[in-house]
mmCIF file with all atom_site columns, C-alpha atoms in Angstrom:
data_model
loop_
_atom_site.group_PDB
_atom_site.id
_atom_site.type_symbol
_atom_site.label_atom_id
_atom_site.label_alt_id
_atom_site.label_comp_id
_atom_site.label_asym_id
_atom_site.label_entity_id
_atom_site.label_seq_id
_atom_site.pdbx_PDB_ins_code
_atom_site.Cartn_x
_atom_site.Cartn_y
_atom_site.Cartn_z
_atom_site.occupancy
_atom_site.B_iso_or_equiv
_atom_site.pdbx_formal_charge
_atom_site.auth_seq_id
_atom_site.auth_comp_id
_atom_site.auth_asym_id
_atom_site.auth_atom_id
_atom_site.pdbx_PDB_model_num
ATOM 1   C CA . UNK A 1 1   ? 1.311  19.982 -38.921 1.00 0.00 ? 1   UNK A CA 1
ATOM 2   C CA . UNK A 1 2   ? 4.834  18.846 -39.965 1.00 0.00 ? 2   UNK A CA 1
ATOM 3   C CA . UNK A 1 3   ? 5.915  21.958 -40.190 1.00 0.00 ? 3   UNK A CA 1
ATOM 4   C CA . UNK A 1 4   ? 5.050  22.739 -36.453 1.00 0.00 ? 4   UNK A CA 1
ATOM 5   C CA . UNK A 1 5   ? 6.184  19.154 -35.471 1.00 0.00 ? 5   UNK A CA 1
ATOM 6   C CA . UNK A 1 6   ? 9.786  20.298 -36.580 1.00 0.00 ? 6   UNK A CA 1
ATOM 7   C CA . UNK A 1 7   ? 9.889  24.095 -35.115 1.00 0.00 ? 7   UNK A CA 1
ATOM 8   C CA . UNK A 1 8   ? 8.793  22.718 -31.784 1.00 0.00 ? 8   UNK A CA 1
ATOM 9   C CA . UNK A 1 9   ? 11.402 20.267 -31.915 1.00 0.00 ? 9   UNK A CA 1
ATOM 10  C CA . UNK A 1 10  ? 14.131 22.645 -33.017 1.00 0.00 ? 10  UNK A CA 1
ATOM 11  C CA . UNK A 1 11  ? 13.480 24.674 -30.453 1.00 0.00 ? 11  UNK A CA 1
ATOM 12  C CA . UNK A 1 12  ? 13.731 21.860 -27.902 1.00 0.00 ? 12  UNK A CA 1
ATOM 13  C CA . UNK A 1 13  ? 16.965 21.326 -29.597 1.00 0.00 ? 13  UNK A CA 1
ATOM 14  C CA . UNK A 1 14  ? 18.166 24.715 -29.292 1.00 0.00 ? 14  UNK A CA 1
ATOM 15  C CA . UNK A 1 15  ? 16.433 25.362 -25.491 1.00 0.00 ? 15  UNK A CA 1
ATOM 16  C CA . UNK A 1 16  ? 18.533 21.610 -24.586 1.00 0.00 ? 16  UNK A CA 1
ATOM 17  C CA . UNK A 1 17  ? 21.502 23.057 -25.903 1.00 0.00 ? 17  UNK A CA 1
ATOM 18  C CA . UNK A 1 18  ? 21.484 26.382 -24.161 1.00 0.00 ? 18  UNK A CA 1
ATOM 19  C CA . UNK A 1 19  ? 20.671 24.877 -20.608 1.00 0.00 ? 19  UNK A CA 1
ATOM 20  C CA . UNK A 1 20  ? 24.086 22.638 -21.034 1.00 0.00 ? 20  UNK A CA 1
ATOM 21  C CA . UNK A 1 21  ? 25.928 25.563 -22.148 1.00 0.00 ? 21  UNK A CA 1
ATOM 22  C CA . UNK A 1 22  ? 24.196 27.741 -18.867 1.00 0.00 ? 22  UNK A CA 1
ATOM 23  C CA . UNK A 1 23  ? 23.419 25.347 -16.568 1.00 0.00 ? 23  UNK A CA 1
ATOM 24  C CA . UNK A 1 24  ? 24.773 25.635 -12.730 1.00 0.00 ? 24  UNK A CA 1
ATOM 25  C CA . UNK A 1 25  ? 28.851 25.181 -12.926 1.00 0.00 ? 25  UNK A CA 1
ATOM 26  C CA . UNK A 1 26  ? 29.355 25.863 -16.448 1.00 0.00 ? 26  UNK A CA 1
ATOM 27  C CA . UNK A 1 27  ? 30.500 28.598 -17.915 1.00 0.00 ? 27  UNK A CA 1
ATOM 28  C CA . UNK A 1 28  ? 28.673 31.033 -20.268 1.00 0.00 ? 28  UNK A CA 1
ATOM 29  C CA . UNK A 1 29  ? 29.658 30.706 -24.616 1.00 0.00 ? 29  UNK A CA 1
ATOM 30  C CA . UNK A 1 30  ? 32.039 33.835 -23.933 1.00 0.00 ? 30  UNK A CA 1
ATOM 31  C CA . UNK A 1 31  ? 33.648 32.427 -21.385 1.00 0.00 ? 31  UNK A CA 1
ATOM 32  C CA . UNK A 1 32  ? 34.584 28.683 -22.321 1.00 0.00 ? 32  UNK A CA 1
ATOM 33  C CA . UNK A 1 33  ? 38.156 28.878 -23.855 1.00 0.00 ? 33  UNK A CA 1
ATOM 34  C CA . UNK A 1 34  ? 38.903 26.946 -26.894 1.00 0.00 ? 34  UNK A CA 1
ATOM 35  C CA . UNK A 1 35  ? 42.542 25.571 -25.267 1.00 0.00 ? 35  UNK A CA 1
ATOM 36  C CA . UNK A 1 36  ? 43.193 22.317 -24.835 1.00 0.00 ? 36  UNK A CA 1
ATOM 37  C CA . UNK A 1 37  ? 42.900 21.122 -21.043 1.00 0.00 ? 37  UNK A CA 1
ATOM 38  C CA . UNK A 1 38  ? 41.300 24.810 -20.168 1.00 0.00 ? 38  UNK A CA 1
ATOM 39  C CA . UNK A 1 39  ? 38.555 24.198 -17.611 1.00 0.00 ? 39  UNK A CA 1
ATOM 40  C CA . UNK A 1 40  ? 34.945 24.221 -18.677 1.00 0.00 ? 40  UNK A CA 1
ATOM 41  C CA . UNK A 1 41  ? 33.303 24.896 -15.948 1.00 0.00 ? 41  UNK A CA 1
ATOM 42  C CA . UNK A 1 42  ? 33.774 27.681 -13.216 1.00 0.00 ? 42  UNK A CA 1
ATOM 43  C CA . UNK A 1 43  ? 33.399 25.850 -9.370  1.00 0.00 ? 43  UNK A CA 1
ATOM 44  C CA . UNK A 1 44  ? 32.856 27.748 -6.659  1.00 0.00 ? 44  UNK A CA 1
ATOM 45  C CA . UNK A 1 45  ? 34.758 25.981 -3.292  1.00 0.00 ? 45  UNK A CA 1
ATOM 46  C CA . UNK A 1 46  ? 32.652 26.020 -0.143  1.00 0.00 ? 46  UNK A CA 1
ATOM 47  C CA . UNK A 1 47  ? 35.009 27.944 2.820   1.00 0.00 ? 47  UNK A CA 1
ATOM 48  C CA . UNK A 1 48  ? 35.148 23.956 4.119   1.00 0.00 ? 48  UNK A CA 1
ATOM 49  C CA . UNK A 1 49  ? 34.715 20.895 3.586   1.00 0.00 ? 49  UNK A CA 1
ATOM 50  C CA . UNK A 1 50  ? 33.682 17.857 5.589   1.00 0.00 ? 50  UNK A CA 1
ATOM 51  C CA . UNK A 1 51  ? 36.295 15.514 6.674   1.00 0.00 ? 51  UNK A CA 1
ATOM 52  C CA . UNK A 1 52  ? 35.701 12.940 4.356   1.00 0.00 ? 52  UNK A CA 1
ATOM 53  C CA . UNK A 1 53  ? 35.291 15.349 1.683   1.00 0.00 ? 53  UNK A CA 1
ATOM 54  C CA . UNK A 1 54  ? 38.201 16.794 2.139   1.00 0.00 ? 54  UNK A CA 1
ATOM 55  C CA . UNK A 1 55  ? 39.842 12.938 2.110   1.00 0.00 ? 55  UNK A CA 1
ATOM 56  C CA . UNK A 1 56  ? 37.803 12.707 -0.953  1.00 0.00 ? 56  UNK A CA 1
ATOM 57  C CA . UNK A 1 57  ? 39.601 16.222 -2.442  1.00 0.00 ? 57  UNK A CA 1
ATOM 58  C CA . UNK A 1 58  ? 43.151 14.541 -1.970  1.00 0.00 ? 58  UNK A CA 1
ATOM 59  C CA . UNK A 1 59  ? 42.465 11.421 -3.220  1.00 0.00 ? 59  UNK A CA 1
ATOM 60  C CA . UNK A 1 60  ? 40.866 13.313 -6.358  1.00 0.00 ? 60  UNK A CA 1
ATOM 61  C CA . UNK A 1 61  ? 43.738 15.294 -7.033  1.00 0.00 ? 61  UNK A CA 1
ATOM 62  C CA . UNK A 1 62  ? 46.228 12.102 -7.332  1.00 0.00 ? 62  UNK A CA 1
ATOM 63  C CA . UNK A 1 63  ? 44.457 10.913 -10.723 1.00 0.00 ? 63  UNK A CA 1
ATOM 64  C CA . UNK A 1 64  ? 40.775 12.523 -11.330 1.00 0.00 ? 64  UNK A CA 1
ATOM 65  C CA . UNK A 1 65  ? 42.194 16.177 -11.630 1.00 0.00 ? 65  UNK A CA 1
ATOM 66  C CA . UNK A 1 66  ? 44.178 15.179 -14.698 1.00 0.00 ? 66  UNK A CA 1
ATOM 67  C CA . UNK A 1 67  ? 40.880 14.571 -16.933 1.00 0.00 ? 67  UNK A CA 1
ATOM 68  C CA . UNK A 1 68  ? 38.040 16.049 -14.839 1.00 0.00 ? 68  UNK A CA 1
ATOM 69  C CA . UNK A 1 69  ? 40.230 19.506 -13.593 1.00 0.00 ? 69  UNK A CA 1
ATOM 70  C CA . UNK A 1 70  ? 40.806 21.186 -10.596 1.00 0.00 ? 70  UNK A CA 1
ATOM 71  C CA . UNK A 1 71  ? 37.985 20.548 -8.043  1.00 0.00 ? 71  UNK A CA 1
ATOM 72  C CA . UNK A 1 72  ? 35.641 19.373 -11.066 1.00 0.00 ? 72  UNK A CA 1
ATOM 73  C CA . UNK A 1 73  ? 35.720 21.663 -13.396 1.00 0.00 ? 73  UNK A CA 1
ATOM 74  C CA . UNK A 1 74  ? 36.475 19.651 -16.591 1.00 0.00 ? 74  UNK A CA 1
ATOM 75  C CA . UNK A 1 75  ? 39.094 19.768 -18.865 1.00 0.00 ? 75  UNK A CA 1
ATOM 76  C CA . UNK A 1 76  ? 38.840 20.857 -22.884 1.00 0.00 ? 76  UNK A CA 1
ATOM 77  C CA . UNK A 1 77  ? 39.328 17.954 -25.019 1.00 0.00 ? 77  UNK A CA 1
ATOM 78  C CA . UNK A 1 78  ? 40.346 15.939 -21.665 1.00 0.00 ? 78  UNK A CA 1
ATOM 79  C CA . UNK A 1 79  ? 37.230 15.293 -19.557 1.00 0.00 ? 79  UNK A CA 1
ATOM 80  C CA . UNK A 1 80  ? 33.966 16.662 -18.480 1.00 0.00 ? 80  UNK A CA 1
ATOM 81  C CA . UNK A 1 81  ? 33.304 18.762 -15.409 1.00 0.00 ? 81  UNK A CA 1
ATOM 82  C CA . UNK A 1 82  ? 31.892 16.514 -12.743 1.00 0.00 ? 82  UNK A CA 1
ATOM 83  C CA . UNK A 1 83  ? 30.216 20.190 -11.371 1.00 0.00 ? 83  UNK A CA 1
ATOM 84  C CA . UNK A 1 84  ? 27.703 20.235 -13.647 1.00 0.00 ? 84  UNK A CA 1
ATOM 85  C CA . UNK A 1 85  ? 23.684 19.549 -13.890 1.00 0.00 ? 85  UNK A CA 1
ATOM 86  C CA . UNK A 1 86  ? 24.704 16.191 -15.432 1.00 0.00 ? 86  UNK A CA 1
ATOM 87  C CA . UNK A 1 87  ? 26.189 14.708 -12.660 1.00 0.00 ? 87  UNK A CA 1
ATOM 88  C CA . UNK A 1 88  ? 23.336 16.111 -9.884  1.00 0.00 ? 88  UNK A CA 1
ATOM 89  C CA . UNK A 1 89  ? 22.218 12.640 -7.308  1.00 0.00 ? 89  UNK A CA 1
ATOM 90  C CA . UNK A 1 90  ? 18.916 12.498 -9.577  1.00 0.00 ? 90  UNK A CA 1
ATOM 91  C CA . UNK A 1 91  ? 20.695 11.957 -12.394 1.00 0.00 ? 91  UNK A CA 1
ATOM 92  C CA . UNK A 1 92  ? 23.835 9.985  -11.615 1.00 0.00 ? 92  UNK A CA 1
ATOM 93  C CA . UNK A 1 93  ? 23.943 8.414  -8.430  1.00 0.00 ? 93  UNK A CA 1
ATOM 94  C CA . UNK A 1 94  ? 26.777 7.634  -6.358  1.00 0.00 ? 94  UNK A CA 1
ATOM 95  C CA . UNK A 1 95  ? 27.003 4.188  -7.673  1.00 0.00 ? 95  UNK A CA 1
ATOM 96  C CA . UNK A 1 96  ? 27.467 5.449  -11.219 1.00 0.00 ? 96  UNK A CA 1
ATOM 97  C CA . UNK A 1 97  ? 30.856 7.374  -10.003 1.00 0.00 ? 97  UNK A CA 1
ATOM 98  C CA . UNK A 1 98  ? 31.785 3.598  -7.853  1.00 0.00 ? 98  UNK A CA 1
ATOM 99  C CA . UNK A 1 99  ? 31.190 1.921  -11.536 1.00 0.00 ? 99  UNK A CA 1
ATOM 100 C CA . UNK A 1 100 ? 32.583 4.285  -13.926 1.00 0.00 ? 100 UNK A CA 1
ATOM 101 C CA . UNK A 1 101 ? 36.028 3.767  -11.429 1.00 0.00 ? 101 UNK A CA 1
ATOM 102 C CA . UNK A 1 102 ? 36.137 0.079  -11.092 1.00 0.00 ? 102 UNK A CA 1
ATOM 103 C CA . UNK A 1 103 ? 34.706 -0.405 -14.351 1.00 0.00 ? 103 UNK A CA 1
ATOM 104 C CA . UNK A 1 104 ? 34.862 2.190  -16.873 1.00 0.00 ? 104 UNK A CA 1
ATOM 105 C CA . UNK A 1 105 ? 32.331 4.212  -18.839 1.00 0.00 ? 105 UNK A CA 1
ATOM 106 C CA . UNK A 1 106 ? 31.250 4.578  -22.332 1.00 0.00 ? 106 UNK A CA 1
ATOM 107 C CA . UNK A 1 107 ? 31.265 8.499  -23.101 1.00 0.00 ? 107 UNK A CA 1
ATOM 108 C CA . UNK A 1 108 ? 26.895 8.670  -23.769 1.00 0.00 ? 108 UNK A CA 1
ATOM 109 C CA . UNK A 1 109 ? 26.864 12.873 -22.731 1.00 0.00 ? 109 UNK A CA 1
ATOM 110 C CA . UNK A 1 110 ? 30.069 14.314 -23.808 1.00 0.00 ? 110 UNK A CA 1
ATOM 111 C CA . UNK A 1 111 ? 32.468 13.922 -26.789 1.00 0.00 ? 111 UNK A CA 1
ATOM 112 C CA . UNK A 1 112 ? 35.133 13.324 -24.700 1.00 0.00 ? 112 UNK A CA 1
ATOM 113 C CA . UNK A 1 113 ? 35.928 9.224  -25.229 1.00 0.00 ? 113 UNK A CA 1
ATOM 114 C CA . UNK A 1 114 ? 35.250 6.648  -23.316 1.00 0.00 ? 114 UNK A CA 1
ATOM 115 C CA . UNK A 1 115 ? 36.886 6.726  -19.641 1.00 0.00 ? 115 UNK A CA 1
ATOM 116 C CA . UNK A 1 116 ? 38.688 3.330  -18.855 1.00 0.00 ? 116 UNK A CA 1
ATOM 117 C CA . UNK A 1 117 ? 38.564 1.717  -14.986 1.00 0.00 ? 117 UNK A CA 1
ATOM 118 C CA . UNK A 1 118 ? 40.863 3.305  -12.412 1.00 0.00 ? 118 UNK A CA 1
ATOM 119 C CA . UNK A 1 119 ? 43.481 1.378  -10.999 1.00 0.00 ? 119 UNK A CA 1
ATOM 120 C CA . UNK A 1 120 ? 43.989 1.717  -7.243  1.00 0.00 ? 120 UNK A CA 1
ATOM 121 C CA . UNK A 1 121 ? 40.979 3.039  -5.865  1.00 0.00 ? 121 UNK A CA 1
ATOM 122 C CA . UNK A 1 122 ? 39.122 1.223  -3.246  1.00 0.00 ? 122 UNK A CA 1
ATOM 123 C CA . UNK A 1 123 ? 35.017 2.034  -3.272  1.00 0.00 ? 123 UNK A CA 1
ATOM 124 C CA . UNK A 1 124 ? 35.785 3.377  0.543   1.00 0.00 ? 124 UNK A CA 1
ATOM 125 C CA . UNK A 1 125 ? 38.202 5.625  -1.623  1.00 0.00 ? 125 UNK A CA 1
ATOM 126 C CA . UNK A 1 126 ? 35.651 6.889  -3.808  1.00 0.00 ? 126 UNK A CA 1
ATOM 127 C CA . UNK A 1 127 ? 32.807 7.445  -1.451  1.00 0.00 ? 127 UNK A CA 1
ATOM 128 C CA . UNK A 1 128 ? 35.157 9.964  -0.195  1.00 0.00 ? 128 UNK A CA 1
ATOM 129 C CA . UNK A 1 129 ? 35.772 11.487 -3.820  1.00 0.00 ? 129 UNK A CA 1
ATOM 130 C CA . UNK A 1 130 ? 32.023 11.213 -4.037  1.00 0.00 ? 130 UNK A CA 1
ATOM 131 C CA . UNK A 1 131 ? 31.036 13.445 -0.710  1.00 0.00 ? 131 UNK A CA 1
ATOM 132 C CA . UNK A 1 132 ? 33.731 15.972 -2.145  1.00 0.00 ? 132 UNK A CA 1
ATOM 133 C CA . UNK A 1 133 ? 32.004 16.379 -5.525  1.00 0.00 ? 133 UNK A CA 1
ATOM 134 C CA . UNK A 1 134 ? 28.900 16.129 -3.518  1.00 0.00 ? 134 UNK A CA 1
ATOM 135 C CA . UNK A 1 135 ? 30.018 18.750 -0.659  1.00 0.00 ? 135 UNK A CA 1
ATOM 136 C CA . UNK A 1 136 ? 31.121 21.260 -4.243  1.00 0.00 ? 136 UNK A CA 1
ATOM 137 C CA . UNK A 1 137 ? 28.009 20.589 -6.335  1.00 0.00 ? 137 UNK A CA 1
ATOM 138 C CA . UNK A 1 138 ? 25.907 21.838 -3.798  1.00 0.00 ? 138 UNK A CA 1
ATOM 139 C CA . UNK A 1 139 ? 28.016 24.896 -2.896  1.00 0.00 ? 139 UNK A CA 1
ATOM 140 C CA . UNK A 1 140 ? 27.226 25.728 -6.929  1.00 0.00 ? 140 UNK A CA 1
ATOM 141 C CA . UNK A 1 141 ? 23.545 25.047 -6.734  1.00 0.00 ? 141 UNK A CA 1
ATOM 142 C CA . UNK A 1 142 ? 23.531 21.206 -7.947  1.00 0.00 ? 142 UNK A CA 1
ATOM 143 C CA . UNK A 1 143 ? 21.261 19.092 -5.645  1.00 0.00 ? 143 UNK A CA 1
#
């Protein structure tokens, strides 16, 4: 009974592990470079965005992109990609992107450090980061 206890929850392990590693907007094991700052997840851009998305895109590039990479994609060692399962509406909402802003977040799903408050951004400012993440997560199957 223990024995089965333990191989069914290896392989829940292993099956967790492998849909983080494949799941929409992340790359495949072969793929994910080891360098510093390399991007860890491949986005695909929709052909437009929304006005306020694309509001949202500009005021992402002035401080998000550093950590979180171009349009989302994460950065190695830096920051997590924001395209990712992990960050679908189900799972975090857009009031956990307004807190982790004005307040800062603990790091609880990657190994990247905690991520302090961001100076400057008004929430009107990040619901328009929010509907561009939004506007690219479903253009890469994340609802």
């Amino acid at each position: 009974m223990i024995k089965t206890v333990l191989t069914v929850g290896a392989l829940a392990v292993a099956g967790f592990g492998a849909w983080m590693i494949l799941a929409p907007g992340s790359k495949s094991p072969d793929q994910v470079s080891t360098d510093k700052g390399a991007p860890l997840a491949v986005v695909t851009v929709p052909d437009r965005l929304s006005p306020e998305a694309t509001m949202g895109k500009k005021a992402f590039e002035t401080v998000c992109v550093d950590c979180h990479g171009d349009n989302g994609s994460g950065r190695n060692g830096m920051g997590p990609p924001l395209v990712h399962k992990i960050y679908e509406p189900s799972h975090h909402g857009d009031e956990s992107f307004q807190r982790a802003v004005a307040l800062g977040v603990r790091a609880h799903h990657w190994r990247f450090g905690d991520m302090a408050p961001v100076d400057g951004f008004t929430r009107a400012d990040v619901k328009t980061i929010i509907t561009y993440l939004r506007e690219l997560q479903r253009a890469n199957g994340i609802h």
